Coordinates of C-alpha atoms and ligand atoms in Angstrom, one line a residue:
M1 CA 19.5 -21.4 -6.6
N2 CA 16.0 -20.1 -5.6
E3 CA 15.1 -21.8 -2.4
P4 CA 12.3 -20.8 -0.1
W5 CA 13.5 -18.8 2.9
W6 CA 12.4 -21.3 5.5
R7 CA 14.8 -24.0 4.3
S8 CA 17.9 -21.9 5.2
A9 CA 16.3 -20.1 8.1
V10 CA 16.9 -20.6 11.8
F11 CA 13.8 -20.2 13.8
Y12 CA 13.5 -19.0 17.4
Q13 CA 10.5 -19.8 19.6
V14 CA 9.2 -17.1 21.7
Y15 CA 6.9 -18.2 24.5
P16 CA 5.5 -14.8 25.2
R17 CA 4.4 -15.2 28.9
S18 CA 8.1 -15.8 29.8
F19 CA 10.1 -13.9 27.3
A20 CA 10.0 -10.2 28.4
D21 CA 7.6 -8.2 30.5
G22 CA 6.8 -4.7 29.1
D23 CA 4.0 -3.7 31.4
Q24 CA 5.6 -5.0 34.6
D25 CA 2.9 -7.3 35.8
G26 CA 5.1 -10.4 36.1
V27 CA 3.9 -11.9 32.8
G28 CA 5.7 -11.4 29.5
D29 CA 3.9 -9.6 26.7
L30 CA 4.2 -8.1 23.3
K31 CA 5.6 -4.8 24.5
G32 CA 8.3 -6.8 26.2
L33 CA 9.0 -8.7 23.0
L34 CA 9.2 -5.4 21.1
T35 CA 12.1 -4.3 23.3
K36 CA 14.0 -7.5 22.6
V37 CA 13.7 -7.9 18.9
D38 CA 17.3 -6.6 18.7
H39 CA 18.5 -9.4 20.9
L40 CA 17.1 -11.9 18.3
S41 CA 18.4 -10.0 15.4
D42 CA 21.9 -9.7 17.0
L43 CA 21.8 -13.4 17.9
G44 CA 21.5 -14.1 14.2
V45 CA 18.2 -16.0 13.8
D46 CA 16.0 -15.5 10.8
A47 CA 12.5 -16.1 12.0
I48 CA 10.4 -16.0 15.2
W49 CA 7.7 -18.4 16.1
L50 CA 5.4 -16.7 18.6
S51 CA 3.4 -19.1 20.8
P52 CA -0.3 -18.1 21.2
I53 CA -1.2 -14.5 22.0
F54 CA -4.9 -14.8 21.3
P55 CA -7.7 -14.1 23.8
S56 CA -7.9 -17.1 26.1
P57 CA -9.0 -18.1 29.6
M58 CA -5.5 -19.6 29.8
A59 CA -6.5 -23.1 31.0
D60 CA -3.6 -24.3 28.7
F61 CA -1.8 -20.9 28.7
G62 CA -3.1 -19.7 25.4
Y63 CA -3.6 -23.0 23.6
D64 CA -7.3 -22.7 24.5
V65 CA -8.3 -19.9 22.2
S66 CA -11.6 -17.9 22.6
D67 CA -11.0 -15.5 19.7
Y68 CA -8.6 -16.4 16.8
C69 CA -8.6 -12.8 15.5
G70 CA -7.5 -10.8 18.5
V71 CA -4.8 -10.4 21.2
D72 CA -5.3 -11.2 24.8
P73 CA -5.1 -8.0 27.0
L74 CA -2.5 -9.8 29.0
F75 CA -0.2 -9.6 26.0
G76 CA -1.3 -6.3 24.5
D77 CA -3.5 -5.5 21.6
L78 CA -3.5 -5.6 17.8
D79 CA -1.7 -2.2 17.6
V80 CA 1.2 -3.5 19.6
F81 CA 1.2 -6.6 17.6
D82 CA 1.5 -4.5 14.4
E83 CA 4.4 -2.7 16.0
V84 CA 6.1 -6.0 16.8
L85 CA 5.6 -7.3 13.2
A86 CA 7.0 -4.1 11.8
A87 CA 10.0 -4.2 14.1
V88 CA 10.7 -7.8 13.1
H89 CA 10.3 -7.0 9.4
D90 CA 12.5 -3.9 9.7
R91 CA 15.3 -6.1 10.8
G92 CA 14.8 -8.5 8.0
L93 CA 13.4 -11.2 10.2
R94 CA 10.1 -13.1 9.7
L95 CA 7.3 -13.8 12.2
I96 CA 5.0 -16.9 12.3
L97 CA 2.1 -17.2 14.7
D98 CA 0.9 -20.3 16.5
W99 CA -2.4 -21.3 15.0
V100 CA -4.5 -23.7 17.1
P101 CA -6.8 -25.4 14.6
N102 CA -7.8 -28.6 16.4
H103 CA -9.7 -27.1 19.4
T104 CA -11.0 -23.9 20.7
S105 CA -11.6 -22.8 24.4
I106 CA -14.9 -23.6 26.0
D107 CA -15.2 -19.8 26.2
H108 CA -15.2 -19.5 22.4
P109 CA -18.6 -18.1 21.3
W110 CA -18.9 -21.1 18.9
F111 CA -18.7 -23.6 21.8
K112 CA -20.9 -21.5 24.1
D113 CA -23.6 -21.6 21.3
A114 CA -23.0 -25.4 20.8
L115 CA -23.6 -26.0 24.4
T116 CA -27.1 -24.5 24.2
G117 CA -28.4 -27.7 22.7
P118 CA -28.4 -30.2 19.8
D119 CA -30.2 -27.8 17.5
A120 CA -27.8 -25.0 18.0
E121 CA -26.2 -23.4 14.9
H122 CA -22.7 -24.3 16.1
R123 CA -23.5 -27.7 17.7
D124 CA -22.0 -29.6 14.7
W125 CA -18.9 -27.4 14.8
Y126 CA -17.7 -29.7 17.6
V127 CA -17.6 -33.5 17.9
W128 CA -20.6 -34.8 19.8
R129 CA -21.7 -38.4 20.4
D130 CA -24.2 -40.3 22.6
S131 CA -22.9 -42.5 25.4
A132 CA -21.6 -46.0 24.8
P133 CA -24.1 -48.7 25.5
D134 CA -22.7 -49.1 29.1
G135 CA -23.4 -45.4 29.7
G136 CA -19.7 -44.4 29.5
P137 CA -17.7 -42.3 27.0
P138 CA -18.3 -43.0 23.2
N139 CA -14.9 -44.6 22.7
N140 CA -11.7 -45.5 24.5
W141 CA -9.6 -42.5 23.5
V142 CA -7.5 -40.9 26.2
A143 CA -6.9 -37.2 26.6
A144 CA -3.4 -35.6 27.0
F145 CA -2.0 -34.5 30.4
A146 CA -3.9 -36.9 32.6
P147 CA -5.0 -40.5 31.8
V148 CA -8.7 -39.6 31.5
P149 CA -11.2 -40.1 28.7
A150 CA -11.0 -37.7 25.8
W151 CA -14.7 -37.0 26.3
T152 CA -16.8 -34.9 28.6
R153 CA -20.5 -35.4 29.1
D154 CA -22.7 -32.3 28.8
P155 CA -25.3 -32.9 31.6
A156 CA -27.9 -30.8 29.8
S157 CA -28.1 -32.9 26.6
G158 CA -26.6 -36.1 27.9
Q159 CA -24.2 -36.1 24.9
W160 CA -20.4 -36.2 25.1
Y161 CA -17.9 -33.8 23.4
L162 CA -14.5 -34.8 22.2
H163 CA -11.3 -33.2 23.6
H164 CA -7.9 -34.5 22.7
F165 CA -6.5 -32.2 25.4
L166 CA -8.2 -30.6 28.5
P167 CA -12.0 -30.6 28.8
Q168 CA -11.7 -26.8 28.4
Q169 CA -10.3 -27.5 24.8
P170 CA -13.2 -29.0 22.8
D171 CA -12.1 -30.4 19.4
L172 CA -13.5 -28.7 16.4
N173 CA -15.3 -30.8 13.8
W174 CA -13.3 -30.2 10.6
A175 CA -15.6 -32.5 8.7
N176 CA -18.0 -29.6 8.8
P177 CA -17.3 -27.3 5.8
A178 CA -18.5 -24.3 7.8
V179 CA -15.7 -25.0 10.4
E180 CA -13.1 -25.3 7.7
A181 CA -14.3 -22.1 6.0
A182 CA -14.3 -20.2 9.4
M183 CA -10.8 -21.5 10.2
H184 CA -9.5 -20.5 6.8
D185 CA -10.7 -17.0 7.5
T186 CA -8.7 -16.9 10.7
L187 CA -5.6 -17.6 8.7
R188 CA -6.5 -14.8 6.2
F189 CA -7.0 -12.4 9.1
W190 CA -3.3 -12.7 10.1
L191 CA -2.0 -13.1 6.6
D192 CA -3.7 -9.8 5.7
R193 CA -1.9 -8.3 8.6
G194 CA 1.4 -9.5 7.1
V195 CA 2.5 -12.5 9.1
D196 CA 4.9 -14.8 7.3
G197 CA 3.2 -18.0 8.3
F198 CA 2.1 -20.3 11.1
R199 CA 3.1 -23.0 13.4
A200 CA 0.0 -25.3 13.4
D201 CA -0.7 -26.9 16.7
V202 CA -1.3 -30.7 16.7
I203 CA -2.3 -30.5 13.1
N204 CA -2.5 -34.3 12.8
C205 CA -5.6 -34.3 15.0
I206 CA -7.8 -32.2 12.7
G207 CA -8.4 -35.2 10.5
K208 CA -10.7 -37.6 12.4
D209 CA -11.8 -41.2 11.8
P210 CA -15.4 -40.7 10.7
A211 CA -16.3 -43.8 12.7
L212 CA -14.4 -42.6 15.8
A213 CA -13.4 -46.3 16.3
D214 CA -11.7 -47.4 19.5
A215 CA -7.9 -47.3 19.6
P216 CA -6.3 -50.8 19.6
E217 CA -6.2 -52.1 23.1
N218 CA -2.4 -52.2 23.5
L219 CA -2.1 -48.5 22.4
A220 CA -5.3 -47.2 24.0
P221 CA -3.6 -46.0 27.2
L222 CA -1.5 -43.5 25.2
M223 CA -2.9 -40.0 24.8
H224 CA -4.8 -40.4 21.5
C225 CA -3.3 -37.3 19.8
V226 CA 0.0 -39.3 19.3
L227 CA -2.1 -42.0 17.5
N228 CA -4.4 -39.8 15.4
D229 CA -3.2 -40.3 11.8
E230 CA -6.1 -40.3 9.4
P231 CA -6.1 -40.0 5.6
G232 CA -8.8 -37.4 5.8
V233 CA -6.2 -34.9 7.1
H234 CA -4.5 -34.6 3.8
P235 CA -7.2 -32.9 1.7
L236 CA -7.7 -30.5 4.7
L237 CA -4.0 -29.7 4.6
R238 CA -4.0 -29.2 0.8
R239 CA -6.9 -26.7 1.2
I240 CA -5.1 -24.9 4.0
R241 CA -2.0 -24.7 1.8
S242 CA -4.2 -23.1 -1.0
V243 CA -5.2 -20.4 1.5
L244 CA -1.5 -19.6 2.1
D245 CA -0.8 -19.7 -1.6
E246 CA -3.4 -17.0 -2.2
Y247 CA -0.8 -14.6 -0.7
P248 CA 2.4 -13.3 -2.1
G249 CA 5.7 -13.5 -0.3
D250 CA 6.3 -17.2 0.5
R251 CA 4.0 -17.6 3.4
M252 CA 4.6 -20.9 5.1
M253 CA 3.3 -23.4 7.7
I254 CA 5.2 -25.7 10.0
G255 CA 3.0 -28.4 11.6
E256 CA 3.2 -29.9 14.9
V257 CA 2.5 -33.4 13.8
A258 CA 2.5 -35.2 17.1
L259 CA 3.6 -38.5 15.7
L260 CA 7.1 -39.9 16.1
D261 CA 7.9 -41.9 13.1
P262 CA 9.6 -39.7 10.4
H263 CA 8.2 -41.7 7.6
T264 CA 4.6 -40.9 8.9
V265 CA 5.5 -37.3 9.6
A266 CA 7.0 -36.8 6.1
A267 CA 3.6 -37.8 4.6
Y268 CA 2.2 -34.5 6.0
Y269 CA 4.3 -32.6 3.4
G270 CA 2.1 -34.3 0.7
D271 CA 3.5 -33.8 -2.8
G272 CA 4.9 -30.5 -1.8
D273 CA 1.3 -29.3 -1.5
E274 CA 0.6 -29.7 2.2
L275 CA 2.8 -28.5 5.1
H276 CA 6.0 -26.7 4.2
L277 CA 7.7 -28.1 7.2
S278 CA 6.9 -30.4 10.1
F279 CA 8.6 -30.9 13.5
N280 CA 10.6 -34.0 14.0
F281 CA 10.3 -34.8 17.6
M282 CA 12.5 -37.8 18.0
P283 CA 15.3 -35.8 19.5
L284 CA 13.1 -34.4 22.2
H285 CA 12.6 -37.9 23.6
G286 CA 16.0 -39.6 23.1
P287 CA 19.1 -39.5 25.1
W288 CA 22.4 -37.6 24.4
R289 CA 24.1 -40.7 22.9
A290 CA 26.0 -40.9 19.6
D291 CA 24.3 -44.1 18.5
T292 CA 20.8 -42.9 19.2
W293 CA 21.5 -39.7 17.3
R294 CA 23.1 -41.5 14.4
A295 CA 20.0 -43.7 14.1
N296 CA 17.6 -40.8 14.5
I297 CA 19.4 -38.8 11.8
A298 CA 19.4 -41.9 9.5
T299 CA 15.7 -42.5 9.9
T300 CA 14.9 -38.8 9.4
E301 CA 17.1 -38.6 6.3
D302 CA 15.5 -41.8 5.0
G303 CA 11.8 -40.9 5.7
F304 CA 12.1 -37.3 4.6
R305 CA 14.2 -38.0 1.4
A306 CA 11.5 -40.5 0.4
A307 CA 8.9 -37.7 0.5
D308 CA 11.2 -35.1 -0.9
A309 CA 10.5 -33.2 2.3
W310 CA 12.9 -30.8 4.1
P311 CA 13.7 -31.9 7.7
T312 CA 13.6 -29.8 10.9
W313 CA 15.6 -30.2 14.2
V314 CA 14.7 -29.2 17.7
L315 CA 16.2 -29.9 21.1
S316 CA 13.8 -28.0 23.4
N317 CA 10.4 -26.3 23.4
H318 CA 7.7 -25.2 25.8
D319 CA 6.3 -28.8 26.2
V320 CA 9.3 -30.8 27.4
P321 CA 12.1 -30.3 30.0
R322 CA 15.0 -28.3 28.5
H323 CA 17.7 -30.4 26.9
R324 CA 20.4 -29.1 29.3
T325 CA 18.1 -30.6 32.1
R326 CA 17.4 -33.8 30.2
Y327 CA 21.0 -34.4 29.3
S328 CA 22.1 -34.0 32.9
R329 CA 20.0 -36.6 34.5
W330 CA 19.3 -40.4 34.1
P331 CA 20.2 -42.3 31.9
H332 CA 23.1 -39.9 31.5
E333 CA 26.2 -40.1 33.7
P334 CA 26.0 -37.5 36.5
V335 CA 27.9 -34.4 35.6
D336 CA 28.7 -31.1 37.3
A337 CA 27.4 -27.7 36.1
E338 CA 30.5 -27.1 33.9
G339 CA 30.1 -30.6 32.3
S340 CA 26.4 -30.1 31.8
L341 CA 27.1 -26.8 30.0
Q342 CA 29.7 -28.6 27.8
R343 CA 27.1 -31.2 26.8
T344 CA 24.7 -28.3 26.0
R345 CA 27.3 -26.5 23.9
A346 CA 28.1 -29.7 21.9
A347 CA 24.3 -30.2 21.4
A348 CA 24.0 -26.6 20.1
T349 CA 26.8 -27.3 17.6
L350 CA 25.0 -30.4 16.4
L351 CA 21.6 -28.7 16.2
L352 CA 23.0 -25.9 14.0
T353 CA 25.0 -28.1 11.7
L354 CA 22.5 -30.8 10.8
R355 CA 20.7 -30.8 7.5
G356 CA 17.4 -29.2 8.0
T357 CA 15.8 -26.2 9.6
P358 CA 16.7 -25.8 13.3
F359 CA 14.4 -24.4 15.9
I360 CA 15.9 -22.7 19.0
Y361 CA 13.7 -22.4 22.1
Q362 CA 14.0 -19.1 24.0
G363 CA 16.7 -19.3 26.7
E364 CA 18.6 -22.2 25.2
E365 CA 21.0 -19.7 23.8
L366 CA 21.8 -18.9 27.5
G367 CA 22.3 -22.5 28.5
L368 CA 19.3 -22.4 30.8
E369 CA 18.1 -25.4 32.8
D370 CA 14.5 -25.9 33.9
A371 CA 13.4 -23.9 36.9
V372 CA 12.7 -25.9 40.1
V373 CA 9.0 -25.1 40.7
P374 CA 7.7 -25.6 44.3
A375 CA 4.4 -27.4 44.6
A376 CA 2.7 -24.1 45.7
R377 CA 3.7 -22.4 42.4
V378 CA 2.8 -25.2 40.0
V379 CA 0.3 -23.8 37.4
D380 CA 0.4 -26.1 34.3
P381 CA -1.9 -29.1 34.3
G382 CA 0.6 -30.8 32.0
G383 CA 3.6 -30.4 34.4
R384 CA 5.6 -28.2 32.0
D385 CA 6.3 -25.2 34.2
G386 CA 10.0 -25.9 34.5
C387 CA 10.9 -25.2 30.9
R388 CA 8.6 -22.1 30.8
A389 CA 10.5 -20.1 33.5
P390 CA 11.1 -16.4 32.7
V391 CA 14.2 -15.6 30.6
P392 CA 16.7 -13.7 32.8
W393 CA 17.8 -10.6 31.0
A394 CA 19.9 -9.0 33.8
A395 CA 22.4 -10.4 36.3
L396 CA 20.8 -8.9 39.4
P397 CA 17.4 -9.9 40.6
P398 CA 14.7 -9.4 39.4
H399 CA 16.7 -10.2 36.3
G400 CA 14.9 -7.6 34.1
W401 CA 11.4 -8.4 35.5
P402 CA 10.7 -5.6 37.9
T403 CA 7.2 -5.0 39.1
P404 CA 6.0 -2.0 41.1
S405 CA 4.7 -4.1 43.9
G406 CA 7.7 -6.3 43.9
I407 CA 5.6 -9.4 43.0
E408 CA 7.6 -12.2 41.4
P409 CA 7.0 -13.3 37.8
W410 CA 4.4 -15.9 37.2
L411 CA 7.0 -18.7 37.5
P412 CA 10.4 -18.8 39.4
F413 CA 13.6 -18.1 37.5
P414 CA 15.8 -20.9 36.2
P415 CA 18.9 -21.9 38.4
D416 CA 22.0 -19.8 38.1
A417 CA 20.2 -16.8 36.7
T418 CA 22.9 -14.5 38.1
D419 CA 25.4 -16.0 35.7
L420 CA 23.1 -17.3 33.0
N421 CA 21.5 -14.2 31.7
V422 CA 21.7 -12.0 28.6
E423 CA 23.5 -9.1 30.3
A424 CA 26.3 -11.2 31.8
E425 CA 26.6 -13.5 28.8
L426 CA 27.0 -10.6 26.3
T427 CA 30.1 -9.5 28.1
S428 CA 31.8 -13.0 28.0
P429 CA 33.4 -14.4 24.9
D430 CA 33.1 -17.9 26.5
S431 CA 29.4 -17.8 27.2
V432 CA 26.8 -20.0 25.7
L433 CA 25.2 -16.9 24.1
A434 CA 28.6 -16.1 22.4
L435 CA 28.7 -19.7 21.1
Y436 CA 25.2 -19.5 19.6
R437 CA 26.1 -16.2 17.9
R438 CA 29.2 -17.8 16.4
L439 CA 27.4 -20.9 15.4
L440 CA 24.6 -18.8 13.7
A441 CA 27.1 -16.6 11.9
M442 CA 29.0 -19.6 10.7
R443 CA 25.9 -21.3 9.5
R444 CA 24.8 -18.2 7.7
G445 CA 28.1 -18.0 5.9
S446 CA 28.1 -21.6 4.7
R447 CA 26.0 -23.0 1.9
A448 CA 27.1 -26.5 2.9
L449 CA 25.6 -26.1 6.4
Q450 CA 22.5 -24.4 5.1
H451 CA 21.7 -26.5 2.1
G452 CA 24.3 -29.2 1.6
T453 CA 24.0 -33.0 1.7
Y454 CA 24.5 -35.0 4.9
E455 CA 26.9 -37.9 4.8
P456 CA 27.7 -39.9 7.9
V457 CA 31.4 -40.5 8.4
D458 CA 33.0 -43.4 10.3
A459 CA 33.9 -42.5 13.9
P460 CA 34.7 -44.4 17.1
D461 CA 31.9 -45.3 19.5
G462 CA 30.5 -42.3 21.3
V463 CA 31.5 -39.9 18.5
L464 CA 29.2 -38.8 15.7
A465 CA 30.8 -37.4 12.6
F466 CA 29.3 -36.2 9.4
R467 CA 30.2 -34.2 6.3
R468 CA 28.1 -31.5 4.7
F469 CA 28.7 -30.6 1.1
D470 CA 27.1 -28.2 -1.4
A471 CA 28.0 -29.3 -4.9
E472 CA 27.1 -26.0 -6.5
S473 CA 29.5 -23.9 -4.4
S474 CA 31.9 -26.8 -3.4
D475 CA 31.4 -25.5 0.1
E476 CA 32.2 -28.3 2.6
R477 CA 32.2 -28.8 6.4
M478 CA 33.1 -31.8 8.6
V479 CA 31.4 -32.0 12.0
A480 CA 32.5 -34.2 14.9
V481 CA 30.7 -34.5 18.2
N482 CA 32.1 -36.3 21.1
F483 CA 29.1 -37.4 23.2
T484 CA 31.2 -39.1 25.9
D485 CA 32.9 -37.7 29.0
D486 CA 36.3 -39.0 27.8
A487 CA 38.7 -37.7 25.2
A488 CA 38.4 -39.4 21.8
S489 CA 40.4 -39.6 18.6
V490 CA 39.1 -39.5 15.1
E491 CA 40.7 -40.0 11.7
F492 CA 39.4 -38.3 8.6
D493 CA 40.5 -38.4 5.0
N494 CA 42.1 -35.1 4.0
R495 CA 43.4 -32.3 6.2
W496 CA 41.0 -30.1 8.1
D497 CA 41.2 -26.9 10.0
V498 CA 39.1 -26.1 13.0
E499 CA 36.5 -23.5 12.3
L500 CA 34.7 -23.7 15.6
A501 CA 35.1 -25.7 18.8
S502 CA 32.1 -25.9 21.1
D503 CA 34.1 -25.5 24.3
D504 CA 36.4 -22.6 23.7
T505 CA 37.4 -19.8 21.4
D506 CA 41.1 -20.6 21.3
T507 CA 41.1 -24.0 19.4
T508 CA 41.8 -22.9 15.8
G509 CA 44.3 -24.0 13.1
P510 CA 44.9 -27.6 11.9
F511 CA 42.7 -30.3 13.4
D512 CA 44.8 -32.9 15.1
G513 CA 42.1 -35.6 15.3
K514 CA 41.7 -35.2 19.1
L515 CA 38.4 -34.4 20.7
R516 CA 38.1 -33.3 24.3
P517 CA 35.4 -34.8 26.5
R518 CA 32.0 -33.5 25.5
Q519 CA 33.5 -31.4 22.7
A520 CA 32.1 -30.8 19.2
V521 CA 34.1 -29.3 16.4
V522 CA 33.2 -27.9 13.0
L523 CA 36.0 -28.3 10.4
R524 CA 36.7 -26.9 7.0
R525 CA 39.1 -28.3 4.4
A526 CA 42.7 -27.1 4.9
A527 CA 44.0 -25.2 2.0
G528 CA 46.4 -27.0 -0.4
Ligands
LIG601 C1 0.6 -28.6 21.5 C2 1.2 -27.5 22.3 C3 0.9 -27.7 23.8 C4 -0.5 -27.6 24.0 C5 -1.2 -28.7 23.1 C6 -2.7 -28.4 23.1 O1 1.2 -29.8 21.8 O2 2.5 -27.4 22.0 O3 1.6 -26.7 24.5 O4 -0.8 -27.9 25.3 O5 -0.8 -28.6 21.8 O6 -3.0 -27.3 22.4

């Protein structure tokens, strides 16, 4: 079967500021990443999504781009980037970049020119409107991060510019063909350098209602980016896809479609001629409960199958609290550190056995929680510092982040960094890291897990069970996840052997139908 690589791939998100620090200034960079490519290859992932590395004043830590075709000196330069790409390719992995098409930084030369006045060459590269009749913003849209209007008034011209995010992130006007052409060229710049594709930031926002009508009153308090779903986005996506298709080698794009309903998200795959993949964010916002997950999976299977689209799964990223943190607090039962790690281990087993492409966020393979960030060290306007804490590489402080002056990294380390770090976990067969490696190796060796169908299987309350089956190879797996803090029993047709248990390495042999609290198992058909 000839399937594109991203369907069977497992992606790993690198948030470069916090991954590894090569120049010892307390902020991660490309040189640091270069020294850790082996960690990723040994882990067993197939592709890396690298969060933004472009020149930026860092109002939104790189998601405010002032030059799409360069590397911020904080992260290195184009030469180090080429070295990283070569190192990644040498190990048979792929690399996709984070492309931020909806907005630039206010420091981008296009916006600086636009600000010089209504007649500026680049004025119409952004979205400008006059005040509403009452002198206020042109419509009722709300920006992300703080409940403020998605518009800022330029005192010189008296007009307002649109920004779905910070005022330092003006939205580009994709209705202007010059913008579209220029943005296509930014893709070509990196495709020419050999990247395997892109993660496209809030791609749903590039299509705008030409009338910029008010959001319905009951929804208006929500940040508008989660409502922005315009038909005009689809021709834009088809033309972006054509740019990728100009290149050999299966280049791809996964979109951050910041909408929650899988049926809506699946529409962004078009007829196989728009996005190759899209994030499916429901699990980022739901609790660790069997019924919620069962419903989410069913809705996803439904919505994506209707569009013949391939699903994706993600538990954590740089925008939300880590799932270990989320699953340890309300509405979940209080749990000690060991119990919280067991929930995380069961969640990893689920993530890596579902039908669809999984995304791992750096550090989740170590079982990290969010850092506790004291008020004096808060830096993100969106309150997301906790999940962006530096990855601890070594057991002893400074955990692989030494600096000549002894200054601490840009954010504090996550809790328990003395135990939860790459060095310590590599030596322990029971570590979360060892579990991720086993899961990834298992997935790689199973056509059912990589490509097979998903069939829900009856199970008692609190347990999620499903079968994965690949007809071509007859490969088959059964997965059972006990979400509860109590033991549970399941009964399946046929006899099964335990291939992997989330909570230890000793449980092997015939499956007796018993699940320990917070345990997930992957089973294969018993011989005979
Ligand atoms: C996306 C990014 C987020 C960023 C925002 C604006 O949601 O994931 O980190 O702040 O877009 O670019």
